Every structure is written in structure tokens, then in C-alpha cells.
Amino acid sequence: MLRKILILGAGKSTSYLLDYILEKSSIEKLHLTIGDINPEGIPSSIKEHPSCTVIKLDIHQDKDRKKAIGDSDIVISMLPARFHIKVAQDCLELSKNLVTASYISEEIQALDKDVKKKGLIFMNEIGLDPGIDHMSAMQIIDSIRSKGGKMILFESFTGGLVAPESDDNLWNYKFTWNPRNVVLAGQGGAAKFIQEGTYKYIPYHKLFRRTEFFEIAGYGKFEGYANRDSLKYREAYGLQDALTLYRGTMRRVGFSKAWNMLVQLGMTDDSYTIENSKGMSYREFTNLFLPYSPTDSVELKLRHYLKIDQDDSKWEMLSELQLFDAEKKITLDHATPAQILQLILEDSWTLDEDDKDMIVMYHKFGYELNGKKSQIDANMVVIGENRTHTAMAKTVGLPVAIATLLILNNKIKTPGVQIPIAKEAYDPILKELKNYGIDFKEYDVPYLGYNPDSVGN
């Protein structure tokens, strides 16, 4: 008898997810139903697969949504995170297991007791970041603990970047995920973390000037800036006693310093709208944030305002975005600065058809064993194939697909609202990911800490 999988939403990150399930459909006796608001966007190779049915589904139509969920054995929600709660409530009511790649919201966490009561599994945070970061970290942390080691430091950085062979702009960056999230990164509160037992906070206006640097063998130097809340997983990872806990986002060196200029100008602000934004030129938009001068050009005012020389490489980076172009027009009406900046950046940073993206993940584990401090560095690099089969889609979609099959096959059994930090989840998923080239290289290195010999760092 066929087991029925329902996928809600078939956007950018689902190419590998769909391929994996359909590849396994014959041997695993699976039938896949894809419910999407725009089914015409789904490739014909997927639509025409004998183990696949595509339906037009508006998530807000309760009757249609419940019918689709009721007809399935397990549900994968790849919808925007704010819609997961509707799906989760239906899955609870109709006794269906659920898989999402998104962070657990408070509303979904609140269902935990009832989910457990029904013996259901609601697996969340099973994509890339969150997802592969949890699993790869816990595998090494559990391994250290099994030898009697005590964790004293954990750092983790992830970056969705452009592969070296497709890196053709001065920012060494292209969009591989939701551009809006990139523009708004770091907003909504200070970044908080612990270094050497001391709580640290970085306000948004300083976030991109406090970076860490690291080398990835074969790929060169990278920088990382702090995520908003590094302490979120302290309990889940069992790191309450760790002296250092820091999670961040990875970019190529130089990106953060240049991005900081856009922050200081006010271009990343999403809290107000600009009058008459439609039809405004990129040059006029840039001028909005600069003082009036009857004589000075926009370029001169901006250089003076940001204190940069005309031969500074950061000046070239701003020019490359066409911020001074008087011909290019904004097509958005009553838009916020952040929305307009996103539009401008999409001109320069959208992947071309044959461009390849790159995912880089880097973990640092400091631990004490038999009175000696040691460190393991682990990193993963995944290169995409093209604009459709991206490294981002691969690292988000494959863990979702693998977890779904493991739940169907009763290999992941523990009920409840959860993330993949238990051995029954991370071991088989990481093992299967290796078959698809998603693998971590581990290095034993000397423990450096932050400067453990000095006080009050």
C-alpha cells in the first residue's frame, strides 16, 4: 500500500527535496502530493512523474487544506514560517506527523503536550541552519561527552555564499535565499552571546564592525558576525556550563565593513515608507539620506558623510550597486528604505542561470578531558549545480526529505514537538547526507579559547 506524503509549498528550496522523494518512491512505495498556490511554476519533470500529483492549494482555504492533510500520512510544510501554525493545528487534529525546516515558534511549541499525547512527531529546524548545524554539532558534542570530556567552548557559523567560479562582483556575494532576510539581518534586538564566561551584547549599529575571521582549507578566508541570540540553544545542546557560546553568519572578508555603510546611511531601515518612491531614480534614493548642498554632488556628499576616500575599495563596492545611477528607476510605491535597497541589490546579486552557490559551515568545539584543554574544528562546504539545484536547496531540502522517510519507516520514534538533536535523528540523517556529498571534515587543533590567561575580557 502506498504511503502518502503531502508537501505544502514548492518554492526555491524544494528542488532536491522533491527529487529525493520521487527517486525513492518506487522502492519505498511513496506517493507525493504537492500543494502550491502557483502549481504552474513546478517543473514538468516533477508534475509528470507517475508517483506525483500536483494540486492548486491556497493555504487560507481551510476546507481544502484540511482535506489535503487528511488524505496524507505525513505532511512537509515548506510554506513561510508564519503559516506553519495552521498546518500544525490541522496535523494535530487529524493525527498526522509534521516536518518543517523552520524555527519552532512559541505557538507550535505550545502544542507539544497534545502532540505527545497523540504519539505524533512534529520535527522542526531540520534544514540547513537550523538543521544540519544542530545535528553535526550534537554528534561531536555527544562524542566528546561519551569520552568524559566537558564542553567549554562552542562556536558555529554558516554562510550562504556564491561559489568561487561564479564570484564576479566586489562584494563576493549573491542571493541564495530570501533577499529580504539578508537586508534585515541583525535587526530587532542586540546580538547576545557569552565569551569566556562573560555576557556580551552588540547593538545593531555596531554588529557589522565586530567580526571574527577564519580560514577554510581550500576556500580561503571568511569573516563572521554574531547572530541575534546565540544563547537560544544553550539548554538544548546541554551547554549551560560552557564559557563561550557564539553563533554567527559567515561572509567573505570585507562584506561586513561595506554593508555597515548601508546600515549607517539608513538604507536597511524597514520602519517607515518613502513618499513618491515609485519612479525615483537610484541616485535620488541615495541622496535622500544625505545633507542638502547647493554645490556638492551626491558622490562627494556620500564620501564626506561616510568618511571614505575615492580610491577606497569600499567606494567601488557602493558604485558597483549603481547607487548613483540617475537612469535606473524604483518600481515600488510607498516602499520602505529596506524594500528599495532589496530591489537595488537584486539587480546586482541575483544568481544567473548557470551560477553556482556555496554553503559553508564552520564549528569550533573547545573541551576539557583528563585535565587538558583541546579543540576540534569542523567544516562543511557544499557547491551548487545551477540556479535551480542550489547548494542552499540541497542542504535545506535533503535533511527534510530524509527525516520524513525515517519517520514514515518508524526509525525516528520519539513523539513531541522537537528539533533533531537526539541520536536517533542525527545519526541516520548525517549518514545519508554523506551519500550526497554533505559531509564534515574534522581537525584536532590546539585549544586557543579567547585569552584564558587574562581577566575580564
PDB file of N, CA and C in Angstrom, residues 16-17 146 161 239 268 278 296 337 342 362 373 397 411 436:
ATOM      1  N   TYR A  16      15.795  19.616  -4.498  1.00  0.00           N
ATOM      2  CA  TYR A  16      16.387  18.346  -4.058  1.00  0.00           C
ATOM      3  C   TYR A  16      15.418  17.529  -3.214  1.00  0.00           C
ATOM      4  N   LEU A  17      14.600  18.220  -2.450  1.00  0.00           N
ATOM      5  CA  LEU A  17      13.594  17.552  -1.616  1.00  0.00           C
ATOM      6  C   LEU A  17      12.648  16.725  -2.485  1.00  0.00           C
ATOM      7  N   SER A 146      30.909  11.400  25.593  1.00  0.00           N
ATOM      8  CA  SER A 146      30.977   9.943  25.799  1.00  0.00           C
ATOM      9  C   SER A 146      32.361   9.504  26.258  1.00  0.00           C
ATOM     10  N   LEU A 161      26.664  31.565   0.313  1.00  0.00           N
ATOM     11  CA  LEU A 161      27.509  32.471  -0.467  1.00  0.00           C
ATOM     12  C   LEU A 161      27.486  32.085  -1.942  1.00  0.00           C
ATOM     13  N   LEU A 239      24.704  23.031  27.063  1.00  0.00           N
ATOM     14  CA  LEU A 239      25.929  23.835  27.188  1.00  0.00           C
ATOM     15  C   LEU A 239      25.807  24.917  28.258  1.00  0.00           C
ATOM     16  N   THR A 268      18.862  50.262   5.340  1.00  0.00           N
ATOM     17  CA  THR A 268      18.295  48.963   5.755  1.00  0.00           C
ATOM     18  C   THR A 268      17.074  49.140   6.669  1.00  0.00           C
ATOM     19  N   LYS A 278       7.941  55.452  -6.060  1.00  0.00           N
ATOM     20  CA  LYS A 278       7.821  54.914  -7.419  1.00  0.00           C
ATOM     21  C   LYS A 278       8.288  55.951  -8.442  1.00  0.00           C
ATOM     22  N   ASP A 296      27.675  70.565  -3.839  1.00  0.00           N
ATOM     23  CA  ASP A 296      28.332  69.248  -3.850  1.00  0.00           C
ATOM     24  C   ASP A 296      27.475  68.175  -4.522  1.00  0.00           C
ATOM     25  N   PRO A 337      12.837  52.034   3.029  1.00  0.00           N
ATOM     26  CA  PRO A 337      14.219  52.008   2.525  1.00  0.00           C
ATOM     27  C   PRO A 337      14.730  50.582   2.317  1.00  0.00           C
ATOM     28  N   GLN A 342      16.573  46.298  -1.215  1.00  0.00           N
ATOM     29  CA  GLN A 342      16.446  44.918  -1.703  1.00  0.00           C
ATOM     30  C   GLN A 342      16.284  44.904  -3.223  1.00  0.00           C
ATOM     31  N   TYR A 362      30.959  26.185   9.690  1.00  0.00           N
ATOM     32  CA  TYR A 362      32.194  26.021  10.466  1.00  0.00           C
ATOM     33  C   TYR A 362      31.847  25.940  11.950  1.00  0.00           C
ATOM     34  N   LYS A 373      43.000  20.858  28.013  1.00  0.00           N
ATOM     35  CA  LYS A 373      42.066  21.542  27.114  1.00  0.00           C
ATOM     36  C   LYS A 373      42.409  21.209  25.669  1.00  0.00           C
ATOM     37  N   GLY A 397      16.727  21.032   1.730  1.00  0.00           N
ATOM     38  CA  GLY A 397      15.727  20.053   1.300  1.00  0.00           C
ATOM     39  C   GLY A 397      16.029  18.605   1.630  1.00  0.00           C
ATOM     40  N   LYS A 411      11.788   4.862  12.157  1.00  0.00           N
ATOM     41  CA  LYS A 411      13.178   4.878  12.647  1.00  0.00           C
ATOM     42  C   LYS A 411      13.373   6.037  13.629  1.00  0.00           C
ATOM     43  N   TYR A 436      25.354  12.122  -0.323  1.00  0.00           N
ATOM     44  CA  TYR A 436      25.057  13.215  -1.260  1.00  0.00           C
ATOM     45  C   TYR A 436      26.103  14.324  -1.180  1.00  0.00           C
TER      46      TYR A 436
END
